[in-house]
Tab-separated table of C-alpha atoms and ligand atoms in Angstrom:
chain	number	residue	atom	x	y	z
A	1	MET	CA	-14.506	26.501	15.188
A	2	ILE	CA	-12.627	25.283	12.026
A	3	ASN	CA	-15.084	24.051	9.525
A	4	VAL	CA	-14.150	21.132	6.794
A	5	ALA	CA	-16.350	19.255	4.195
A	6	VAL	CA	-15.525	15.718	2.931
A	7	PHE	CA	-15.467	14.868	-0.391
A	8	GLY	CA	-17.049	11.620	-0.841
A	9	TYR	CA	-19.279	9.762	1.769
A	10	GLY	CA	-18.224	6.428	1.333
A	11	THR	CA	-16.664	3.534	3.541
A	12	VAL	CA	-13.753	5.978	4.998
A	13	GLY	CA	-15.453	9.220	4.321
A	14	SER	CA	-18.136	8.151	6.489
A	15	GLY	CA	-15.453	6.891	9.134
A	16	THR	CA	-13.765	9.969	8.705
A	17	VAL	CA	-17.086	12.425	9.712
A	18	GLU	CA	-17.505	9.799	12.831
A	19	VAL	CA	-13.861	9.867	14.467
A	20	LEU	CA	-13.905	13.900	13.768
A	21	MET	CA	-17.422	14.396	15.473
A	22	ASN	CA	-17.169	11.727	18.101
A	23	ASN	CA	-13.572	12.552	19.284
A	24	GLY	CA	-14.260	16.099	18.922
A	25	ASP	CA	-12.825	16.111	22.672
A	26	VAL	CA	-9.527	15.028	21.962
A	27	ILE	CA	-9.060	16.582	18.863
A	28	GLU	CA	-9.874	20.126	20.435
A	29	GLY	CA	-7.173	19.015	22.962
A	30	PHE	CA	-4.604	19.348	20.139
A	31	VAL	CA	-5.774	21.865	17.747
A	32	HIS	CA	-7.389	24.162	20.416
A	33	ASP	CA	-10.323	24.993	18.663
A	34	ARG	CA	-13.273	22.506	17.641
A	35	ILE	CA	-13.431	20.649	14.447
A	36	ASN	CA	-17.133	21.030	12.555
A	37	VAL	CA	-17.734	18.825	9.399
A	38	LYS	CA	-19.902	21.760	7.919
A	39	SER	CA	-20.617	19.600	4.243
A	40	ILE	CA	-20.161	16.555	2.978
A	41	LEU	CA	-20.032	16.354	-0.899
A	42	ASP	CA	-21.498	13.029	-2.653
A	43	LEU	CA	-23.887	12.536	-5.849
A	44	ARG	CA	-26.098	10.190	-3.237
A	45	ASP	CA	-28.302	11.595	-0.643
A	46	PHE	CA	-28.627	9.732	2.195
A	47	PRO	CA	-31.916	9.586	3.787
A	48	GLY	CA	-32.041	8.941	7.491
A	49	ASP	CA	-28.750	9.091	8.167
A	50	LYS	CA	-27.621	11.448	11.252
A	51	TYR	CA	-25.657	13.763	8.427
A	52	GLU	CA	-28.028	14.244	5.980
A	53	SER	CA	-28.736	17.691	6.590
A	54	ARG	CA	-24.678	18.234	5.499
A	55	ILE	CA	-24.698	16.671	2.298
A	56	VAL	CA	-24.134	18.210	-0.882
A	57	HIS	CA	-23.932	17.798	-4.699
A	58	ASP	CA	-22.159	20.610	-6.196
A	59	VAL	CA	-18.671	20.756	-5.368
A	60	ASP	CA	-18.775	24.669	-5.867
A	61	GLU	CA	-20.612	25.023	-3.204
A	62	ILE	CA	-17.785	23.610	-0.776
A	63	VAL	CA	-15.062	25.383	-2.786
A	64	ASN	CA	-16.680	29.320	-2.824
A	65	ASP	CA	-17.531	28.870	0.822
A	66	PRO	CA	-15.045	30.563	2.931
A	67	GLU	CA	-15.890	29.091	6.195
A	68	ILE	CA	-14.512	26.028	5.203
A	69	SER	CA	-10.602	25.282	5.351
A	70	ILE	CA	-9.816	21.715	5.043
A	71	ILE	CA	-11.471	19.167	3.034
A	72	CYS	CA	-11.564	15.138	3.659
A	73	GLU	CA	-10.952	13.643	0.175
A	74	THR	CA	-12.220	10.375	0.077
A	75	MET	CA	-13.513	9.500	-3.099
A	76	GLY	CA	-10.549	7.421	-4.293
A	77	GLY	CA	-9.483	7.290	-8.293
A	78	THR	CA	-8.225	10.336	-10.211
A	79	GLY	CA	-11.156	11.751	-12.172
A	80	ALA	CA	-13.552	13.544	-10.122
A	81	ALA	CA	-10.579	13.891	-6.952
A	82	TYR	CA	-8.382	15.381	-9.407
A	83	LYS	CA	-10.327	17.895	-10.340
A	84	PHE	CA	-12.119	18.900	-6.937
A	85	THR	CA	-8.614	18.288	-4.892
A	86	LYS	CA	-7.059	21.205	-7.535
A	87	MET	CA	-10.096	23.052	-6.963
A	88	ALA	CA	-9.591	22.917	-3.436
A	89	LEU	CA	-6.055	24.062	-3.256
A	90	GLU	CA	-6.418	26.548	-5.485
A	91	ALA	CA	-8.900	28.232	-3.405
A	92	GLY	CA	-6.610	27.782	-0.515
A	93	LYS	CA	-8.046	24.972	1.123
A	94	SER	CA	-6.038	22.388	2.554
A	95	VAL	CA	-6.721	18.941	1.749
A	96	CYS	CA	-5.827	15.712	3.606
A	97	THR	CA	-6.742	11.740	1.532
A	98	SER	CA	-6.725	8.644	2.106
A	99	ASN	CA	-6.369	8.401	-1.870
A	100	LYS	CA	-3.608	6.513	-2.763
A	101	GLU	CA	-4.233	6.754	-6.416
A	102	MET	CA	-4.213	10.403	-6.472
A	103	VAL	CA	-1.467	10.500	-4.356
A	104	ALA	CA	0.930	8.160	-6.273
A	105	ALA	CA	-0.436	9.357	-9.275
A	106	HIS	CA	0.211	13.207	-8.521
A	107	GLY	CA	1.006	13.584	-4.978
A	108	ALA	CA	4.139	16.076	-6.032
A	109	GLU	CA	2.020	18.415	-8.295
A	110	MET	CA	-0.390	19.040	-5.550
A	111	ILE	CA	2.210	19.275	-2.837
A	112	ALA	CA	3.456	22.122	-5.444
A	113	LEU	CA	-0.238	23.656	-5.987
A	114	ALA	CA	-0.746	23.715	-1.914
A	115	LYS	CA	2.485	25.238	-1.626
A	116	ALA	CA	1.482	28.095	-3.856
A	117	HIS	CA	-1.385	28.802	-2.335
A	118	ASN	CA	-0.400	28.297	1.705
A	119	CYS	CA	-2.235	25.250	2.326
A	120	SER	CA	-1.162	21.723	2.446
A	121	TYR	CA	-2.209	18.416	0.581
A	122	LYS	CA	-1.434	15.851	3.589
A	123	PHE	CA	-2.014	11.934	2.952
A	124	GLU	CA	-1.285	9.937	5.976
A	125	ALA	CA	-4.075	7.439	5.102
A	126	SER	CA	-3.038	6.683	1.779
A	127	VAL	CA	-0.240	3.985	3.021
A	128	GLY	CA	-0.983	1.488	5.913
A	129	GLY	CA	-4.698	2.670	6.900
A	130	GLY	CA	-4.486	3.576	10.331
A	131	ILE	CA	-0.589	3.408	10.640
A	132	PRO	CA	1.359	6.470	11.380
A	133	ILE	CA	4.336	6.053	8.391
A	134	ILE	CA	4.371	8.980	5.950
A	135	ARG	CA	4.444	11.344	8.965
A	136	PRO	CA	7.723	9.327	10.371
A	137	LEU	CA	9.086	9.233	7.080
A	138	GLU	CA	9.124	12.997	6.776
A	139	THR	CA	9.921	13.963	10.195
A	140	SER	CA	11.466	11.564	12.519
A	141	LEU	CA	13.789	9.141	10.494
A	142	THR	CA	15.613	12.152	8.739
A	143	ALA	CA	19.255	11.688	9.989
A	144	ASP	CA	19.349	7.868	8.430
A	145	VAL	CA	20.156	6.345	4.624
A	146	ILE	CA	17.315	4.421	4.181
A	147	LEU	CA	18.164	1.307	2.832
A	148	SER	CA	15.538	-0.512	2.301
A	149	VAL	CA	11.387	0.044	2.952
A	150	CYS	CA	9.356	-3.343	2.831
A	151	GLY	CA	5.950	-3.804	3.991
A	152	ILE	CA	3.124	-5.863	3.831
A	153	VAL	CA	0.759	-3.125	2.579
A	154	ASN	CA	-2.235	-4.206	1.560
A	155	GLY	CA	-4.917	-5.617	3.576
A	156	THR	CA	-6.935	-7.222	1.604
A	157	THR	CA	-4.838	-9.907	-0.084
A	158	ASN	CA	-2.935	-10.539	3.825
A	159	TYR	CA	-6.382	-11.040	5.248
A	160	MET	CA	-7.065	-13.683	2.065
A	161	LEU	CA	-3.366	-14.723	2.267
A	162	THR	CA	-4.022	-15.441	6.198
A	163	LYS	CA	-7.394	-17.539	5.504
A	164	MET	CA	-6.059	-19.402	3.170
A	165	ASP	CA	-3.231	-20.497	4.877
A	166	LYS	CA	-4.710	-21.226	8.076
A	167	GLU	CA	-8.163	-22.548	7.386
A	168	GLY	CA	-7.191	-23.764	3.589
A	169	ALA	CA	-10.216	-20.856	2.385
A	170	ASP	CA	-11.242	-20.521	-0.910
A	171	PHE	CA	-9.799	-17.874	-2.640
A	172	ASP	CA	-13.184	-16.345	-4.082
A	173	ALA	CA	-14.571	-16.951	-0.670
A	174	VAL	CA	-12.062	-15.022	1.586
A	175	LEU	CA	-12.035	-12.411	-1.561
A	176	LYS	CA	-15.869	-11.823	-0.785
A	177	GLU	CA	-15.455	-11.645	3.250
A	178	ALA	CA	-12.719	-8.756	2.846
A	179	GLN	CA	-14.951	-6.816	0.876
A	180	ALA	CA	-17.947	-7.577	3.421
A	181	ASN	CA	-15.582	-5.980	5.751
A	182	GLY	CA	-15.061	-2.888	4.096
A	183	TYR	CA	-11.300	-3.702	2.863
A	184	ALA	CA	-11.505	-4.285	-0.343
A	185	GLU	CA	-11.329	-1.622	-3.723
A	186	ALA	CA	-14.083	-1.092	-5.158
A	187	ASP	CA	-12.887	-3.084	-7.898
A	188	PRO	CA	-10.552	-5.526	-5.962
A	189	THR	CA	-8.477	-6.343	-8.770
A	190	ALA	CA	-6.374	-3.644	-7.116
A	191	ASP	CA	-5.966	-5.302	-4.496
A	192	ILE	CA	-5.493	-8.994	-5.733
A	193	GLU	CA	-2.930	-8.123	-9.244
A	194	GLY	CA	-1.070	-6.126	-6.544
A	195	PHE	CA	-1.642	-2.471	-8.244
A	196	ASP	CA	-2.346	-1.027	-4.695
A	197	ALA	CA	0.719	-2.403	-3.082
A	198	CYS	CA	2.541	-0.791	-6.056
A	199	ARG	CA	0.789	2.573	-5.340
A	200	LYS	CA	1.820	2.525	-1.565
A	201	ILE	CA	5.165	1.530	-2.301
A	202	ALA	CA	5.896	4.086	-4.907
A	203	ILE	CA	4.461	6.838	-2.735
A	204	LEU	CA	6.984	5.546	0.089
A	205	ALA	CA	9.621	5.285	-2.218
A	206	SER	CA	9.315	8.986	-3.053
A	207	LEU	CA	9.481	10.354	0.149
A	208	VAL	CA	12.806	8.451	0.929
A	209	TYR	CA	13.553	9.572	-2.265
A	210	LYS	CA	12.213	12.999	-2.306
A	211	LYS	CA	11.812	12.443	-5.836
A	212	THR	CA	8.661	10.941	-7.475
A	213	VAL	CA	8.595	7.247	-8.474
A	214	LYS	CA	6.156	6.522	-10.683
A	215	TYR	CA	4.432	3.547	-9.631
A	216	GLU	CA	4.216	2.395	-13.602
A	217	ASP	CA	7.634	1.398	-13.375
A	218	ILE	CA	7.711	-0.844	-10.636
A	219	HIS	CA	7.562	-4.490	-11.551
A	220	THR	CA	4.356	-5.952	-9.609
A	221	GLU	CA	2.865	-9.166	-9.498
A	222	GLY	CA	-0.201	-10.061	-7.071
A	223	ILE	CA	-1.818	-13.160	-5.760
A	224	LYS	CA	-3.867	-14.503	-8.007
A	225	ASN	CA	-1.859	-17.372	-8.813
A	226	ILE	CA	-1.499	-18.651	-5.376
A	227	SER	CA	-2.993	-21.964	-4.646
A	228	ALA	CA	-3.826	-24.185	-2.079
A	229	ARG	CA	-0.739	-26.369	-2.934
A	230	ASP	CA	1.161	-22.802	-2.836
A	231	MET	CA	0.556	-22.627	0.879
A	232	LYS	CA	0.947	-26.547	1.746
A	233	TYR	CA	4.699	-25.959	0.085
A	234	ALA	CA	4.891	-23.091	2.086
A	235	SER	CA	4.322	-24.764	5.501
A	236	GLN	CA	6.642	-27.652	4.131
A	237	LEU	CA	9.567	-25.085	3.987
A	238	GLY	CA	8.585	-24.263	7.226
A	239	ARG	CA	7.211	-20.297	5.552
A	240	LYS	CA	4.506	-18.265	4.955
A	241	ILE	CA	3.358	-16.496	1.788
A	242	LYS	CA	2.988	-12.590	2.080
A	243	LEU	CA	2.948	-9.965	-0.709
A	244	LEU	CA	5.474	-7.655	0.040
A	245	ALA	CA	5.982	-4.512	-1.453
A	246	ARG	CA	9.950	-3.454	-1.370
A	247	TYR	CA	12.456	-0.782	-2.006
A	248	GLU	CA	15.495	-1.532	-1.805
A	249	SER	CA	18.792	1.063	-2.074
A	250	ASN	CA	21.727	-1.224	-1.195
A	251	ASN	CA	25.171	-1.832	-2.214
A	252	ASN	CA	24.532	0.369	-5.821
A	253	ILE	CA	21.117	-1.399	-6.301
A	254	ARG	CA	18.101	0.229	-6.376
A	255	TYR	CA	14.753	-1.371	-7.099
A	256	ALA	CA	11.154	-1.964	-6.312
A	257	ILE	CA	8.996	-5.249	-6.463
A	258	VAL	CA	5.666	-5.693	-5.330
A	259	ALA	CA	5.173	-9.715	-5.467
A	260	PRO	CA	4.529	-12.494	-2.998
A	261	PHE	CA	7.534	-14.168	-1.160
A	262	LEU	CA	8.126	-16.966	1.297
A	263	LEU	CA	8.862	-15.701	4.759
A	264	THR	CA	10.871	-17.460	7.569
A	265	PRO	CA	9.780	-16.938	11.355
A	266	ASP	CA	12.627	-14.406	11.978
A	267	ASN	CA	11.095	-12.099	9.213
A	268	PRO	CA	8.768	-9.725	11.408
A	269	LEU	CA	6.725	-9.481	8.466
A	270	TYR	CA	5.995	-13.446	8.826
A	271	HIS	CA	3.865	-12.526	12.081
A	272	VAL	CA	1.585	-9.681	10.468
A	273	ASP	CA	-1.615	-11.234	9.619
A	274	ASP	CA	-5.166	-10.802	8.917
A	275	VAL	CA	-5.827	-7.288	7.851
A	276	PHE	CA	-3.004	-5.919	9.699
A	277	ASN	CA	0.087	-4.282	7.714
A	278	ALA	CA	3.399	-3.677	8.655
A	279	ILE	CA	6.327	-1.511	7.065
A	280	LYS	CA	9.687	-2.153	7.991
A	281	VAL	CA	12.096	0.477	7.288
A	282	THR	CA	15.902	0.168	7.242
A	283	GLY	CA	18.431	2.991	7.975
A	284	ASN	CA	22.193	3.207	8.115
A	285	MET	CA	22.399	3.699	11.502
A	286	LEU	CA	18.675	2.880	13.028
A	287	GLY	CA	18.993	-0.817	11.409
A	288	GLU	CA	15.417	-1.790	11.801
A	289	ALA	CA	12.452	-0.076	12.704
A	290	MET	CA	8.731	-1.599	12.037
A	291	PHE	CA	5.493	0.300	11.946
A	292	TYR	CA	2.111	-2.155	12.409
A	293	GLY	CA	-1.544	-1.818	12.505
A	294	LYS	CA	-4.729	-2.291	10.961
A	295	GLY	CA	-3.958	-1.383	7.597
A	296	ALA	CA	-7.538	-1.465	5.378
A	297	GLY	CA	-11.000	-0.227	7.080
A	298	LYS	CA	-12.986	2.610	7.904
A	299	LEU	CA	-12.309	3.756	11.453
A	300	ALA	CA	-8.597	2.465	10.993
A	301	THR	CA	-8.009	5.034	7.998
A	302	ALA	CA	-10.576	6.971	9.011
A	303	SER	CA	-8.696	7.678	12.062
A	304	ALA	CA	-5.466	8.826	10.099
A	305	VAL	CA	-7.150	11.199	7.834
A	306	ALA	CA	-8.492	13.380	10.848
A	307	SER	CA	-4.878	13.207	11.815
A	308	ASP	CA	-4.443	14.830	9.275
A	309	VAL	CA	-6.832	17.247	9.448
A	310	VAL	CA	-5.464	17.899	12.997
A	311	GLU	CA	-2.383	19.213	11.541
A	312	CYS	CA	-3.910	21.168	9.093
A	313	ALA	CA	-6.218	22.641	11.226
A	314	LYS	CA	-2.655	23.792	13.640
A	315	ASN	CA	-1.894	25.292	10.548
A	316	ILE	CA	-4.487	27.196	8.595
A	317	GLY	CA	-2.831	29.863	6.152
A	318	LYS	CA	0.864	28.055	6.184
A	319	HIS	CA	2.066	25.095	4.287
A	320	ILE	CA	3.200	22.128	5.615
A	321	GLU	CA	6.643	21.017	3.804
A	322	CYS	CA	6.656	18.030	2.404
A	323	GLU	CA	10.091	17.208	0.686
A	324	LEU	CA	8.660	15.425	-3.016
A	325	SER	CA	9.444	16.982	-5.686
A	326	GLU	CA	7.787	16.610	-9.512
A	327	GLU	CA	11.265	15.388	-11.264
A	328	VAL	CA	10.670	11.507	-11.916
A	329	VAL	CA	13.571	9.236	-11.029
A	330	SER	CA	13.159	5.426	-11.966
A	331	PHE	CA	14.837	2.229	-10.375
A	332	THR	CA	16.254	0.136	-12.436
A	333	ASP	CA	17.843	-2.683	-11.223
A	334	LEU	CA	15.286	-5.256	-10.673
A	335	ASP	CA	17.198	-7.275	-12.945
A	336	VAL	CA	20.517	-7.698	-11.465
A	337	SER	CA	19.433	-8.227	-8.026
A	338	LYS	CA	19.714	-11.981	-6.527
A	339	LYS	CA	17.227	-14.078	-4.831
A	340	ARG	CA	16.143	-17.579	-4.228
A	341	PHE	CA	12.867	-19.199	-6.242
A	342	PHE	CA	10.730	-21.778	-5.228
A	343	VAL	CA	9.685	-23.566	-8.266
A	344	ARG	CA	6.901	-25.649	-9.202
A	345	VAL	CA	6.910	-27.043	-12.958
A	346	GLY	CA	4.742	-29.442	-14.534
A	347	ALA	CA	6.636	-33.432	-14.004
A	348	GLU	CA	7.116	-33.525	-17.447
A	349	VAL	CA	9.538	-30.798	-17.726
A	350	THR	CA	11.952	-31.779	-14.606
A	351	ALA	CA	14.973	-32.608	-17.163
A	352	GLU	CA	14.474	-29.118	-18.482
A	353	ALA	CA	13.808	-27.646	-15.279
A	354	LYS	CA	16.573	-28.875	-13.600
A	355	ALA	CA	18.893	-28.254	-17.169
A	356	ALA	CA	17.134	-24.347	-17.042
A	357	LEU	CA	17.898	-24.012	-13.394
A	358	PRO	CA	20.202	-24.161	-10.323
A	359	VAL	CA	18.051	-26.555	-7.952
A	360	GLU	CA	19.348	-25.952	-4.938
A	361	GLU	CA	16.295	-28.058	-2.898
A	362	GLU	CA	13.671	-30.197	-3.909
A	363	VAL	CA	10.089	-30.030	-2.267
A	364	LYS	CA	8.104	-32.574	-1.431
A	365	VAL	CA	4.464	-32.649	-0.589
A	366	GLY	CA	2.723	-35.957	-1.930
A	367	PHE	CA	2.167	-34.071	-5.456
A	368	TYR	CA	3.514	-36.529	-8.048
A	369	ASP	CA	2.039	-34.256	-11.296
A	370	GLU	CA	4.672	-31.895	-10.527
A	371	PHE	CA	7.714	-30.996	-9.398
A	372	ALA	CA	8.981	-28.689	-7.011
A	373	PHE	CA	12.200	-26.830	-5.896
A	374	VAL	CA	14.458	-23.977	-4.359
A	375	THR	CA	16.925	-22.546	-6.581
A	376	LYS	CA	20.252	-21.346	-5.547
A	377	LYS	CA	20.539	-17.759	-6.038
A	378	ILE	CA	20.132	-16.251	-8.972
A	379	SER	CA	19.520	-13.295	-10.899
A	380	GLU	CA	16.014	-11.978	-11.645
A	381	ALA	CA	17.273	-11.684	-14.978
A	382	GLU	CA	18.489	-15.315	-15.153
A	383	PHE	CA	15.240	-16.437	-13.653
A	384	GLU	CA	13.478	-14.454	-16.335
A	385	LYS	CA	15.012	-16.330	-19.204
A	386	ALA	CA	15.037	-19.747	-17.595
A	387	LYS	CA	11.076	-19.243	-16.846
A	388	ASN	CA	10.480	-18.216	-20.555
A	389	GLU	CA	12.542	-20.932	-21.805
A	390	LEU	CA	10.042	-23.267	-19.803
A	391	GLY	CA	7.189	-21.836	-20.720
A	392	THR	CA	3.497	-23.196	-19.786
A	393	GLY	CA	5.992	-25.808	-17.827
A	394	VAL	CA	5.754	-23.524	-15.350
A	395	LEU	CA	2.833	-23.780	-12.733
A	396	ASN	CA	3.801	-20.723	-10.608
A	397	TYR	CA	7.389	-19.467	-8.472
A	398	ILE	CA	7.453	-17.667	-5.621
A	399	ARG	CA	10.405	-15.408	-4.243
A	400	MET	CA	12.276	-16.960	-1.213
A	401	GLU	CA	12.899	-13.540	1.314
A	402	ASP	CA	16.201	-14.668	2.749
A	403	ARG	CA	17.696	-12.338	5.648
A	404	GLU	CA	20.755	-11.549	4.963
B	501	HSE	N1	-7.805	-1.949	-0.217
B	501	HSE	C1	-6.682	-1.789	0.779
B	501	HSE	C2	-6.503	-2.587	1.169
B	501	HSE	C3	-7.725	-0.697	1.233
B	501	HSE	O1	-6.776	-3.954	1.456
B	501	HSE	O2	-5.342	-2.733	1.900
B	501	HSE	C4	-6.606	0.222	2.158
B	501	HSE	O3	-5.790	1.352	1.193
């Protein structure tokens, strides 16, 4: 029997216990041993819970338990989670985590620590919920130069944008639904402002680049400015608004960005709705491959944590290699990258907007208090300069995702 402990009995933690215990037979088929959840660390008690007797409140009890060889860290954050993960790895226990904040901020450090103690640090659940994307990047797409990774990696905002688009739903009401479904972060600002997606693309870009991409360096815009009016314009343009997280490394330009984009139906990401996530990877030989699935929620995410447990269980006493060094790289070429922008300005600054930006196409949906248009292809720096000149005259802008 292989004993496992879970740190944090919240949505994903309880889901992980459920997956490991309920799917014990299928897991045993891969591991050739039984997985048992021996202890669950949480500050709270869970009276009446099926696994109430396994709850412990002291991390030392688990870290010093020689029978436990794998930890599932589903606490979130980088406070106690950082301290407890280090303690577990230093004790030679592999850690499988869904905690993208930890992986984005300390992933390379934890991998190095795991290597030094003959155990592993695994994080399949940190990006894309239940979608296998970390393992394919590490072990399958290894013969290609990866030119771009572009995805919808936040389930909450995709759920919200889909409902706003299809049902004309109100931003706050639909956010509450996403929270009730267990998709949103404890503080949904991380979803809405794009920080969650930013951490996830930092993790993916780091794996592609094999060096640490600091999430703080990634230009990040969320969806809080997206309104019912934007949805109308998007529909008029025959496009959908999606929060994209993208890493580009092409034509000597390398950058990462998280922002809402307007997508055409010929882009496979256009069709990714509700809580689903998808990550499109482009390789120089492979072309495009897309990974699609449920990007948030209890059991989908737990399934990915449990899959890491299976891998660690098959490698007890060994380090599973992950090529990701602590050396930091920064991608600085966003300013020179070129795109078209959809822009809405107040009607009173129409002339200034036309002077500041090259208008390719006007977009009309019957709002006479504003002027909306699509620019010609310009650089981010040119757009930023014009936006600053127009100041509060700019009501909103969204980048156009154009398939080359
Ligand atoms: N809040 C995250 C999301 C959870 O909505 O995608 C999964 O990482």
